[in-house]
Coordinates of C-alpha atoms and ligand atoms in Angstrom, one line a residue:
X1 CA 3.8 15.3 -21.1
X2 CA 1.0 17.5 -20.3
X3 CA -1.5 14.8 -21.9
X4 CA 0.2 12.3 -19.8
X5 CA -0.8 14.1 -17.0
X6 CA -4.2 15.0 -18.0
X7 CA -4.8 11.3 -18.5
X8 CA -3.8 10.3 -15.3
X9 CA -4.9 12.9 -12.9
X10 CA -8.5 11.9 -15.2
X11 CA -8.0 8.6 -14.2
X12 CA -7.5 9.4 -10.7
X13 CA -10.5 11.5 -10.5
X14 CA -12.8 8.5 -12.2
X15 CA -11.4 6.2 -9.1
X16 CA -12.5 9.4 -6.7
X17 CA -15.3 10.1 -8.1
X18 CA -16.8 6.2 -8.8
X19 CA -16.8 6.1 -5.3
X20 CA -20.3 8.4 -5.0
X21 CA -22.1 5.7 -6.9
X22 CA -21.9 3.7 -3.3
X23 CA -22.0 7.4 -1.0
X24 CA -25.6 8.5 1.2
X25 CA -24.6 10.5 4.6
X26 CA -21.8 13.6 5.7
X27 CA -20.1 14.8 8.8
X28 CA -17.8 17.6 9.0
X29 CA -13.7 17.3 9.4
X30 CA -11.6 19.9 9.0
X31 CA -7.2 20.4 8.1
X32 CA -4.5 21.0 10.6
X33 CA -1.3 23.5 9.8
X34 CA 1.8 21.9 9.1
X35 CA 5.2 23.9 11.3
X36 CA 8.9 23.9 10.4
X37 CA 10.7 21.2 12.8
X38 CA 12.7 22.4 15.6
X39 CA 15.2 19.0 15.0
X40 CA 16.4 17.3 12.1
X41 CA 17.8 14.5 13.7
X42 CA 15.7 11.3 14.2
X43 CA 16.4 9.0 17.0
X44 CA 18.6 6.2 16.9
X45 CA 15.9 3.7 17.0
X46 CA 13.8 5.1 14.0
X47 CA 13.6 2.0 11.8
X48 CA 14.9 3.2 7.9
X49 CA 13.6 0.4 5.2
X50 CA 12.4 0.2 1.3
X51 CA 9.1 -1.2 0.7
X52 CA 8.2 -3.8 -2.5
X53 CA 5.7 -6.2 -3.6
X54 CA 6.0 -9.3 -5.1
X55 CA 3.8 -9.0 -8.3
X56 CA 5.6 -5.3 -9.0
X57 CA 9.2 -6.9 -8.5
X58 CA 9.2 -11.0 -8.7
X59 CA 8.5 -12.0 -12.3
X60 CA 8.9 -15.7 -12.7
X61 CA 4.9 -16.2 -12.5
X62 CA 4.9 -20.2 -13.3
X63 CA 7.7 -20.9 -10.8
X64 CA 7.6 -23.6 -8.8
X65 CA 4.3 -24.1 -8.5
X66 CA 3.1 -21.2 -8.5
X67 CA -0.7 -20.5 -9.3
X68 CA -2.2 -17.6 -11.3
X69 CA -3.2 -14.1 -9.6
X70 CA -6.2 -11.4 -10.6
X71 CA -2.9 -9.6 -12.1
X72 CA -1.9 -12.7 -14.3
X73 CA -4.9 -12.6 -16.4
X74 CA -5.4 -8.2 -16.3
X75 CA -5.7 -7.6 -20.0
X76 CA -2.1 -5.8 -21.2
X77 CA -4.7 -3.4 -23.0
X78 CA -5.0 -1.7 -19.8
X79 CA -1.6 -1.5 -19.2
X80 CA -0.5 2.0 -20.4
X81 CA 2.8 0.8 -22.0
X82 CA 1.1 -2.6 -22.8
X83 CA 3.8 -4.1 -20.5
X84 CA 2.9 -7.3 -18.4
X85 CA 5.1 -8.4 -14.8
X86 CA 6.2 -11.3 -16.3
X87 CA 9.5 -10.9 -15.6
X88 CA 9.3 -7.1 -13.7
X89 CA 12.8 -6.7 -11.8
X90 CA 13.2 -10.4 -12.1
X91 CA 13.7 -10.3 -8.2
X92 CA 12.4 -13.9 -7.8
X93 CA 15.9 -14.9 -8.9
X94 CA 18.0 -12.1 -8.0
X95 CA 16.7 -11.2 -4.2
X96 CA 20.1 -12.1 -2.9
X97 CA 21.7 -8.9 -4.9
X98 CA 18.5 -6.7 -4.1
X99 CA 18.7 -7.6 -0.3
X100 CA 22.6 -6.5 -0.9
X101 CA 21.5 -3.3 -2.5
X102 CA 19.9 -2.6 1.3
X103 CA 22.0 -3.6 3.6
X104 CA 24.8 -2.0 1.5
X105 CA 22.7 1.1 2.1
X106 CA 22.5 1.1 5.4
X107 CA 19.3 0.2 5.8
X108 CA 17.4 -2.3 8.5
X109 CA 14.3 -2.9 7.2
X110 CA 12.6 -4.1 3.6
X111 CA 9.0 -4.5 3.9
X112 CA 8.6 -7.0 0.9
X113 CA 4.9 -8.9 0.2
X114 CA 4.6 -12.7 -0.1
X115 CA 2.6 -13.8 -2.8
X116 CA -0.4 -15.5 -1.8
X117 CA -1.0 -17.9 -4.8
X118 CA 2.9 -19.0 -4.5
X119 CA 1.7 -20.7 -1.1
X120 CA -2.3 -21.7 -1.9
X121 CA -1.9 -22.2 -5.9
X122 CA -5.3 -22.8 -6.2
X123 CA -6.9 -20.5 -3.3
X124 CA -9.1 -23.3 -2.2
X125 CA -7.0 -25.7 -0.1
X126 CA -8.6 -27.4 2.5
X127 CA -5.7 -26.1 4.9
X128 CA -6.0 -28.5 7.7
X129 CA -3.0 -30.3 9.5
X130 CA -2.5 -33.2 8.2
X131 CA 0.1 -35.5 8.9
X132 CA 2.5 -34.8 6.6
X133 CA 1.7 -30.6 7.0
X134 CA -0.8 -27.9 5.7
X135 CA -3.3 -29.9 2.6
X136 CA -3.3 -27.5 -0.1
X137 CA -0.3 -25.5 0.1
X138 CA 3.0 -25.1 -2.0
X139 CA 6.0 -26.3 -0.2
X140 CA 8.5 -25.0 -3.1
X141 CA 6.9 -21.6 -2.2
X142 CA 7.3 -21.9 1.1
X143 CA 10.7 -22.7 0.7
X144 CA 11.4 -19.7 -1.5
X145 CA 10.9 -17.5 1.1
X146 CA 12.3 -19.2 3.8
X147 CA 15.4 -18.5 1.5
X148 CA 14.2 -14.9 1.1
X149 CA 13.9 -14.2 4.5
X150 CA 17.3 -16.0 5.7
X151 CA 19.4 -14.4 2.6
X152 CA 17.7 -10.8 4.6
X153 CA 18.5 -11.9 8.1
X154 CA 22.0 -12.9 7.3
X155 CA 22.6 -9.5 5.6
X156 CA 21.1 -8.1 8.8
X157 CA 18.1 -6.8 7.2
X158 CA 14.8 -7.5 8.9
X159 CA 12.2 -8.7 6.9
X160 CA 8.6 -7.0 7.2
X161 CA 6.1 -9.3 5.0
X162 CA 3.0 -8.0 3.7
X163 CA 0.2 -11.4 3.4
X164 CA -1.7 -9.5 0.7
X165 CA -0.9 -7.0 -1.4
X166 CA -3.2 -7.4 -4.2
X167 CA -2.5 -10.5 -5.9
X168 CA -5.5 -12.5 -5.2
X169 CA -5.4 -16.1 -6.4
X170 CA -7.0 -16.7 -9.5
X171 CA -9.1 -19.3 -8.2
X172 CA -10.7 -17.4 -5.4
X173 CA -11.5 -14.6 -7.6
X174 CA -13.8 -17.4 -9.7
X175 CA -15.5 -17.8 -6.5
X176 CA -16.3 -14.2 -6.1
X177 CA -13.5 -12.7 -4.7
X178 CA -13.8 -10.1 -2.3
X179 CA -17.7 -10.2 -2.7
X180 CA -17.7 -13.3 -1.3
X181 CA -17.0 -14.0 2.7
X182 CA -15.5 -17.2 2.4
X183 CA -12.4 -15.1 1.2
X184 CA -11.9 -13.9 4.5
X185 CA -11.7 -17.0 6.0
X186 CA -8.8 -18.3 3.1
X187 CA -6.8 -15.6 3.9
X188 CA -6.7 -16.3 7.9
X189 CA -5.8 -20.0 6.9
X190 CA -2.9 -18.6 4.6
X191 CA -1.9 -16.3 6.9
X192 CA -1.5 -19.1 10.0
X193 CA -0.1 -21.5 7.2
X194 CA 2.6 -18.3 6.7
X195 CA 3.1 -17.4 10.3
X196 CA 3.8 -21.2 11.6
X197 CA 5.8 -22.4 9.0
X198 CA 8.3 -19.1 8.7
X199 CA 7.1 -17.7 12.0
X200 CA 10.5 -19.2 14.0
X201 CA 12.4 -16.3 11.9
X202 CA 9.6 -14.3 10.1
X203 CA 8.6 -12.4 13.3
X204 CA 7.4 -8.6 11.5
X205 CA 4.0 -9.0 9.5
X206 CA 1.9 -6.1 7.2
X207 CA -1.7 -7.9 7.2
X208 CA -3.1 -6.0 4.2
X209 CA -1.6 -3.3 1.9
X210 CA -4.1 -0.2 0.7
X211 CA -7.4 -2.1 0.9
X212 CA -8.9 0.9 0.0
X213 CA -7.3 1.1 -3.0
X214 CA -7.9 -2.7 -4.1
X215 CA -11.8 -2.1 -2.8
X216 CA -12.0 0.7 -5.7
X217 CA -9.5 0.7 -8.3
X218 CA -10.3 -3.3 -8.5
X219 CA -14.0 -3.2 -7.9
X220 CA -15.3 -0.3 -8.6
X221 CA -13.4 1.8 -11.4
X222 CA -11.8 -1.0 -12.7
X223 CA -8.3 0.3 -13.1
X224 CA -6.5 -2.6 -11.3
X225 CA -7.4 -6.2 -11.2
X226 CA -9.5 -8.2 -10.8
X227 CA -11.1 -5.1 -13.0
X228 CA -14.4 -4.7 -11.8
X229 CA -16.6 -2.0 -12.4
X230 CA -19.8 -2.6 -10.1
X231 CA -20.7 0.0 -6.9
X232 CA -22.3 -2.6 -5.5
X233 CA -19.4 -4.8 -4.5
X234 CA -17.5 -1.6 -2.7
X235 CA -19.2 -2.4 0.5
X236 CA -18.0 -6.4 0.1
X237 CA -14.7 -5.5 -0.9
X238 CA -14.2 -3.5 2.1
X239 CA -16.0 -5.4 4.6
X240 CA -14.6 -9.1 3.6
X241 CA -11.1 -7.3 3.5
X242 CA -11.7 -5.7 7.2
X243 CA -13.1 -9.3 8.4
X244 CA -10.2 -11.5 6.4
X245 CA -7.6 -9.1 8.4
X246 CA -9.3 -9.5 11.5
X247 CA -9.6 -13.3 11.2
X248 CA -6.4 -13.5 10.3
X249 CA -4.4 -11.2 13.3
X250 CA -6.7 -13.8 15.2
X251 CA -5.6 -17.0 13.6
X252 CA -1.5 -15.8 13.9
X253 CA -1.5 -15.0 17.3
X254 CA -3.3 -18.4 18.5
X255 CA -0.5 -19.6 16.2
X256 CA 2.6 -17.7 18.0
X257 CA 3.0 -15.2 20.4
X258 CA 6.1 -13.4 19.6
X259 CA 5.4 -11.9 15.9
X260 CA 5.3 -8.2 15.4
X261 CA 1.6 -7.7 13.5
X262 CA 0.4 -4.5 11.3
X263 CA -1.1 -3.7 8.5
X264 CA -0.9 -0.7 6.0
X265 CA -3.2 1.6 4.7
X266 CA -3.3 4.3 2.1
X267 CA -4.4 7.5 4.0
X268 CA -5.1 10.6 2.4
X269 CA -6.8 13.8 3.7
X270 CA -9.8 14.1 1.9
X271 CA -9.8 18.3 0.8
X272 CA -12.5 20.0 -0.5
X273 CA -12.7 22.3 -3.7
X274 CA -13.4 26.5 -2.9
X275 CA -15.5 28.7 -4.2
X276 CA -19.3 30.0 -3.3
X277 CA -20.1 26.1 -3.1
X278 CA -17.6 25.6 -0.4
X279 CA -19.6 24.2 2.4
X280 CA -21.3 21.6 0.2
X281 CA -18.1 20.8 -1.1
X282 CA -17.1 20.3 2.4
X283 CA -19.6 17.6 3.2
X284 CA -18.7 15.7 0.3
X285 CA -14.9 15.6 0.5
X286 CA -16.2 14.3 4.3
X287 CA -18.3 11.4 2.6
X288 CA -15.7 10.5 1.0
X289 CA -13.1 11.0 4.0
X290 CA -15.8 8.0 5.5
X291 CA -15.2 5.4 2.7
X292 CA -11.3 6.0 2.3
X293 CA -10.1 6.0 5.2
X294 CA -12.9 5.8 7.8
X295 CA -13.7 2.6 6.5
X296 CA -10.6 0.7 8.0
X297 CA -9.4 2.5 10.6
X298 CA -12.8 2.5 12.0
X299 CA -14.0 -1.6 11.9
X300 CA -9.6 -2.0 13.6
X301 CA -9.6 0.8 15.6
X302 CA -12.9 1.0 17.3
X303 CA -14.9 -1.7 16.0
X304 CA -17.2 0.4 14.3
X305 CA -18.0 1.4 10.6
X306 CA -18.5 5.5 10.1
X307 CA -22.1 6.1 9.2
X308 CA -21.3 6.5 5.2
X309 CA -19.6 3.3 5.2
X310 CA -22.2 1.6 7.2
X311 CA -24.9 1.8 5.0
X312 CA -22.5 0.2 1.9
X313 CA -21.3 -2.8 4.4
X314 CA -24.5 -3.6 6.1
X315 CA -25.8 -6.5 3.6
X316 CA -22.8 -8.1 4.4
X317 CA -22.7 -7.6 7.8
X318 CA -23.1 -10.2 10.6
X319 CA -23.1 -10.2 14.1
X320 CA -19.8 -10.1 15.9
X321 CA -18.0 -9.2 12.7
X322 CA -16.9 -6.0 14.3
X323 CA -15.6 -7.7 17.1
X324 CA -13.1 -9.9 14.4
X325 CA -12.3 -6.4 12.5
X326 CA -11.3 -4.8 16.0
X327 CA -7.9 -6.4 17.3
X328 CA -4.7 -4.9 18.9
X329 CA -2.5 -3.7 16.4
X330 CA 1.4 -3.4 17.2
X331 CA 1.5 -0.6 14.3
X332 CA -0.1 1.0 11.9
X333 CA 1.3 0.8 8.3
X334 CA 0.5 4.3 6.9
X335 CA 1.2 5.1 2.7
X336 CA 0.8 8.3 2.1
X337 CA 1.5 9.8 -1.1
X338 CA -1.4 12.4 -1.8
X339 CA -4.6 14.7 -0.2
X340 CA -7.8 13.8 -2.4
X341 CA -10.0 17.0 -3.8
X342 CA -13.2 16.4 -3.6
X343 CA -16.5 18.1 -4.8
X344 CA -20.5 18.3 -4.6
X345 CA -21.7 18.1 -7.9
X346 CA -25.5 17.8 -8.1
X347 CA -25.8 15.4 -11.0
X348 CA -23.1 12.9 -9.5
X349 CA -23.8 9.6 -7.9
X350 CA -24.1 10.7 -4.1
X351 CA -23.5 14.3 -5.5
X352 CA -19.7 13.3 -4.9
X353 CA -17.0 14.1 -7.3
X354 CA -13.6 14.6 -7.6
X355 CA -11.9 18.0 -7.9
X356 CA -8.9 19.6 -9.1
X357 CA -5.8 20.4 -6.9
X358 CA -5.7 24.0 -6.2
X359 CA -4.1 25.6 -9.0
X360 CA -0.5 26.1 -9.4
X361 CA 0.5 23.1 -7.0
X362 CA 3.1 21.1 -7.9
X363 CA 2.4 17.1 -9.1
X364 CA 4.5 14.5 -9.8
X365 CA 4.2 12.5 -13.0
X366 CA 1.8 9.8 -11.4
X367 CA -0.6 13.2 -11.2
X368 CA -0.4 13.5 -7.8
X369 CA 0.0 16.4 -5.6
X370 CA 3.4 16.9 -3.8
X371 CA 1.9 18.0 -0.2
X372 CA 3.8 16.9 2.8
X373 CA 1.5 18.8 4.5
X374 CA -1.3 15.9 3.8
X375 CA 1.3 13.8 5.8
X376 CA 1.3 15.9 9.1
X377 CA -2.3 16.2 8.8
X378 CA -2.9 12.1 8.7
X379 CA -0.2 11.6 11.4
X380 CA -2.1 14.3 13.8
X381 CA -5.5 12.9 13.3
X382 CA -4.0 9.6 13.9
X383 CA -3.0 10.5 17.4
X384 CA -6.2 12.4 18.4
X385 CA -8.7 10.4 16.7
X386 CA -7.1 7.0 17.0
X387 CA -5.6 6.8 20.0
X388 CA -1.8 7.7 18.9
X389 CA -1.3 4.1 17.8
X390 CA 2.7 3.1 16.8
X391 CA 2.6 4.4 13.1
X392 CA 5.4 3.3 10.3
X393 CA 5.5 4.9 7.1
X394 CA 5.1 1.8 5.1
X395 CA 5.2 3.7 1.8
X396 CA 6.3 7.1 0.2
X397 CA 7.8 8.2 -2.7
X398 CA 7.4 9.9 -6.0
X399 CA 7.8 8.7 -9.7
X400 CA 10.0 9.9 -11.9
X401 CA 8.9 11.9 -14.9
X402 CA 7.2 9.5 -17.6
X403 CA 9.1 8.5 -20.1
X404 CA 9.5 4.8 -22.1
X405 CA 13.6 5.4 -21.7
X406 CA 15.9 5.5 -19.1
X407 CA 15.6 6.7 -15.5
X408 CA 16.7 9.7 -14.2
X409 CA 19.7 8.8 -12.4
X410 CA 20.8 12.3 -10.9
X411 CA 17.0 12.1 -9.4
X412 CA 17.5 15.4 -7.2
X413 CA 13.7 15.7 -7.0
X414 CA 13.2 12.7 -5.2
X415 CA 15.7 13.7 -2.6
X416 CA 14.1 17.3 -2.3
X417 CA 10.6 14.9 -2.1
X418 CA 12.0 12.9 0.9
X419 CA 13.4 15.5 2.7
X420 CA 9.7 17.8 2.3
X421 CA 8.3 14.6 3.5
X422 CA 10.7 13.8 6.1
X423 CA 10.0 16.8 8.1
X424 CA 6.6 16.8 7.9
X425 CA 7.3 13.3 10.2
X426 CA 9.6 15.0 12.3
X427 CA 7.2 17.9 13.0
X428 CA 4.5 14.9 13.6
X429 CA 7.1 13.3 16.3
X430 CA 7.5 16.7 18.2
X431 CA 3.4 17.5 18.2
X432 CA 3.3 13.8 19.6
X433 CA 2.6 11.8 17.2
X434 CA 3.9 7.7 17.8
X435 CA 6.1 7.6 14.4
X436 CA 8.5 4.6 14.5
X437 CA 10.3 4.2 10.6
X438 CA 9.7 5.6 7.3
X439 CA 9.9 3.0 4.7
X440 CA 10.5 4.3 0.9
X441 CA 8.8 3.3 -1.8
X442 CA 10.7 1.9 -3.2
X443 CA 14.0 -0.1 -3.7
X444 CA 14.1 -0.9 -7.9
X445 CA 12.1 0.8 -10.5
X446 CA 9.2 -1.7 -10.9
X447 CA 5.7 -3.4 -12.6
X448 CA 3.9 0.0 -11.3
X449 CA 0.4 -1.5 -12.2
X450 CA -1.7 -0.3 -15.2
X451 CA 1.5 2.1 -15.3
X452 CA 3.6 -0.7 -15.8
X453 CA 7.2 -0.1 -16.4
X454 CA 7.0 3.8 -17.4
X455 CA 6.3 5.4 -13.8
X456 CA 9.8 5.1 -11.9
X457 CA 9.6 5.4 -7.9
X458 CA 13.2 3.3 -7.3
X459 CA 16.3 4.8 -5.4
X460 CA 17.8 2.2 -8.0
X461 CA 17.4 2.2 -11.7
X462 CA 17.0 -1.2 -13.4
X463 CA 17.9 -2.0 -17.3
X464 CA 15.2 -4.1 -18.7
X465 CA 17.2 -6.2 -21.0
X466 CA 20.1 -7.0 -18.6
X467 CA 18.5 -6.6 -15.2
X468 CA 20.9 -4.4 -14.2
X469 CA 20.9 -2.1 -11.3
X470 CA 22.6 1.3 -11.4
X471 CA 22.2 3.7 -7.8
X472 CA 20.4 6.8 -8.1
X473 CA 21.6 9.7 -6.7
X474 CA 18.6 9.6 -4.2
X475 CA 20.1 6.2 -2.7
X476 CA 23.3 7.5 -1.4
X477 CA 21.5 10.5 -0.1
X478 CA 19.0 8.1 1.6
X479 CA 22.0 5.8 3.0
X480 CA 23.5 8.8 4.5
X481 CA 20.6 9.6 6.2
X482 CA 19.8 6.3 7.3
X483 CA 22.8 5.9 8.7
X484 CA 23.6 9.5 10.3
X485 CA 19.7 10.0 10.9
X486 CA 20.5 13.5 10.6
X487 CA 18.2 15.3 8.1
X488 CA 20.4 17.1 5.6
X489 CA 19.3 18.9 2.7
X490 CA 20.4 18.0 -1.2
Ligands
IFM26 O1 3.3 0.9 -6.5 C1 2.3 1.3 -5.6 C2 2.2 0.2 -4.5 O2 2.0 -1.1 -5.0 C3 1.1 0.6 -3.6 N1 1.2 2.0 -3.1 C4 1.4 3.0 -4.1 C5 2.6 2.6 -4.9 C6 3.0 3.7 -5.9 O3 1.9 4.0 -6.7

C-alpha cells in the first residue's frame, strides 16, 4: 500500500514538476483561512448532481460508427492494472439504469461528456450544411444521445454535457492535435453540430473538462493520452484549447440563444514547501500557480495570459485570439480535488519542482492531499480575483483505497470527505462567494485513466463480470442530503 502510494504521489510530482521545463517569470500570491460555517443547510435551489465521462464509463468503442480516440490506441502498458475502457461500466448500453440510479437518489443533475469521435469519427469532416444535414458527422451518434438525454429528461434529471473531455479523435491527433490550430476550429464546428442538432432539449453545456490537466499529463509528462512528452507543445496545448473553447461558446450562441454554457476547470492552490528556502519556494509554487490555473481563467476571464504563461503561448499567438478566449461565461465548472506543493530547486527546469505535502497530512489512495481548505481558498480567490463569477462544483471526490478486489461498500470515508468538503462550500457561500451545485465525482466506479479499474471514486460499486451495481453507503447519505439539503454528519 505504502509503494502504491509512493508511486503515485511520484507520478504526481513528475506531472508538477515537468511543468518547469516550459516556466521563466514569478509573482507573489498568498493562502486565505478556512472558518467553521455558521449554517449547514444549503438553499433549495443548490443544484445536487454526479459527474461522468464517456471514455471512463461508455465502453462499446466500435459502436455505431464510432471512430477511434487518443485513449483507444494509449498503450495498456501504461495502464497500472493493464486494464483498457473497452467495456468500463458498459454505460453505452445500460444509461437507462444509471440515469435511474440518479433520479432514484434524488438528484437533479448528471453532468455526463459526449464523446467527440462518436459525432466526427474521423475529426476532419468538412462540417458544412448540406442539404441533407452536417457532412461528416455520425447520425447513429447523434441519435445515441438524443436517447441519452431524453431517457434523463423523462427521469427528471437535467443533463449537463461536457464537448470535450479528453477523448480527442484519433484522426485529429495525426494532424497534430492540440499543437496544431486547426483543432480549435473542429472543435467549434462539433460543438455547433452538438448544440443545433440536440440543442431543442440539450440546453446545459461544460465546454472543456481540466485542460490543464490534458495540456500536461497528455503533452508534457506523458501519463495520459495522446502521451506526449515534449515542453514545447505546453504552450499549444493550452492556447489551441483556450481558443477552441472560445470559438466554440461563439459558434453555439450564433447557433441558439437559450443554452446554459460553462466549462470546467481543475483548480488547485498552488502551496509552497517551508523551510530557510521559503521565499524562493514561494515564487515558484507562484510560477506554477500562472500555468495551472492562470492560464485559463486568465485568456476567459480577462482576455489576458499571466506573464509566465505568456511567454509559453506567444509562438502561437495571433491577434485577436484573446478576444475569442474571452466570452461571457454562465458558470464556472470548478474540480477541485487537491492544493499542489511546489519547490525551487536550482538544478530543475525553471528551478520549479514539486514538493511534498506537509508531513503527517492525510492522502487518499490516488496520493492526494485531503484539504478542503484548498477548496475555500479557490472559491475566495474566484470571487476577488475573477469577478465572483456563478461557480458549480463540477467535480469532487475521493478514491477508494487501491485494491484489484471489491469496493468498499460501507465507504464511511467518503461521506466524512463530502461533508469536510461540503462546508468548506458553505463557508465559501457565507464570505460571498457565487456557488450554485456541487456535482460528485462520481456516479459508478469507473475507467480512472492510467489507474484504470483499481482507483474507485463511485457512490455505486460496479461488478465487472456482471455489470452489476450495488449502492455504497455514501449514496444514501448523499440522497439524504440532496434531498433535505441539510448538512448532517455520518
Ligand atoms: O476521473 C477523473 C476525471 O476524469 C477528471 N477529474 C479527476 C477525476 C478523478 O481523478
Amino acid at each position: 500500500m505504502l509503494v502504491l502510494m509512493t508511486m503515485q504521489i511520484t507520478r504526481r510530482h513528475a506531472a508538477l514538476g515537468a511543468v518547469g521545463a516550459a516556466l521563466s517569470a514569478c509573482a507573489p500570491q498568498g493562502a486565505s483561512p478556512f472558518a467553521a460555517p455558521r449554517s449547514r443547510t444549503f438553499p433549495d435551489d443548490f443544484l445536487w448532481g454526479v459527474a461522468s465521462a464517456a471514455f471512463q464509463t461508455e465502453g462499446a468503442l466500435a459502436a455505431d460508427g464510432r471512430g477511434q480516440s487518443v485513449w483507444d490506441v494509449f498503450p495498456r502498458e501504461r495502464i497500472h492494472d493493464g486494464s483498457d475502457a473497452s467495456v468500463a461500466c458498459d454505460s453505452y448500453r445500460r444509461f437507462s439504469e444509471d440515469v435511474g440510479l440518479i433520479a432514484d437518489a434524488g438528484l437533479k443533475v448528471h453532468r455526463l461528456s459526449i464523446a467527440w469521435p462518436r459525432i466526427v469519427p474521423d475529426g476532419v469532416g468538412a462540417l458544412r450544411m448540406m442539404p441533407a444535414g452536417w457532412a461528416g458527422v455520425n447520425q447513429a451518434g447523434l441519435d445515441h444521445y438524443a436517447r441519452v438525454v431524453d431517457a434523463h429528461l423523462e427521469r427528471g434529471v437535467t443533463p449537463y454535457a461536457t464537448l470535450f473531455h479528453w477523448d480527442l479523435p484519433l484522426a485529429l491527433q495525426e494532424r497534430g492535435g492540440w499543437r496544431e490550430r486547426d483543432t480549435a476550429q473542429r472543435f467549434a464546428d462539433y460543438a455547433a453540430v452538438v448544440s443545433e442538432t440536440l440543442g431543442d432539449r440539450l440546453k446545459h453545456f461544460v465546454v472543456l473538462n481540466e485542460a490543464a490537466v490534458h495540456a500536461v499529463l497528455g503533452h508534457v509528462v506523458g501519463e495520459h493520452a495522446p502521451g506526449q512528452a515534449d515542453a514545447a507543445l505546453l504552450g499549444p496545448a493550452i492556447h489551441h484549447q483556450n481558443l477552441a473553447q472560445g470559438m466554440a461558446i461563439q459558434a453555439m450562441r450564433a447557433g441558439r440563444g437559450d443554452l446554459t454554457i460553462g466549462t470546467t476547470m481543475a483548480l488547485m492552490p498552488s502551496r509552497a514547501a517551508g523551510g530557510w528556502l521559503a521565499p524562493l519556494h514561494r515564487l515558484a509554487a507562484d510560477d506554477f500557480d500562472e500555468v495551472w490555473n492562470g492560464a485559463f481563467l486568465d485568456p476567459v476571464f480577462k482576455g489576458s495570459y499571466p506573464k509566465t504563461a505568456l511567454g509559453m503561448v506567444e509562438s502561437v499567438l495571433r491577434e485577436g485570439d484573446l478576444t475569442v478566449t474571452r466570452q461571457p461565461l454562465d458558470f464556472l465548472g470548478v474540480n477541485y480535488y487537491a492544493p499542489s506543493y511546489m519547490r525551487f530547486d536550482r538544478d530543475a527546469p525553471s528551478h520549479l519542482a514539486p514538493a511534498d505535502p506537509p508531513p503527517g497530512v492525510t492522502l487518499d489512495a490516488f496520493g492526494r492531499h485531503i484539504d478542503p481548505s484548498g477548496l475555500f481558498e479557490v472559491l475566495t480567490r474566484l470571487r476577488d480575483a475573477y469577478g465572483n463569477p456563478r461557480v458549480i462544483i463540477t467535480e469532487n471526490g475521493c478514491s477508494d483505497p487501491f485494491s484489484d478486489g471489491p469496493a468498499m461498500i460501507d465507504d464511511r470515508f467518503r461521506i466524512e470527505y463530502v461533508r469536510r468538503h461540503l462546508e468548506a462550500v458553505m463557508s465559501a457561500m457565507e464570505a460571498g462567494a457565487n456557488i450554485g451545485g456541487y456535482f460528485h465525482w462520481t456516479l459508478i466506479d469507473n475507467w480512472e485513466w492510467a489507474e484504470g479499474y483499481r482507483s474507485k471514486f463511485g457512490l455505486v460499486a460496479m461488478d465487472r463480470t456482471t455489470g452489476v451495481r450495488t449502492p455504497k453507503a455514501s449514496y444514501a447519505w448523499f440522497k439524504a442530503l440532496a434531498e433535505s439539503g441539510e448538512l448532517t454528519t455520518a
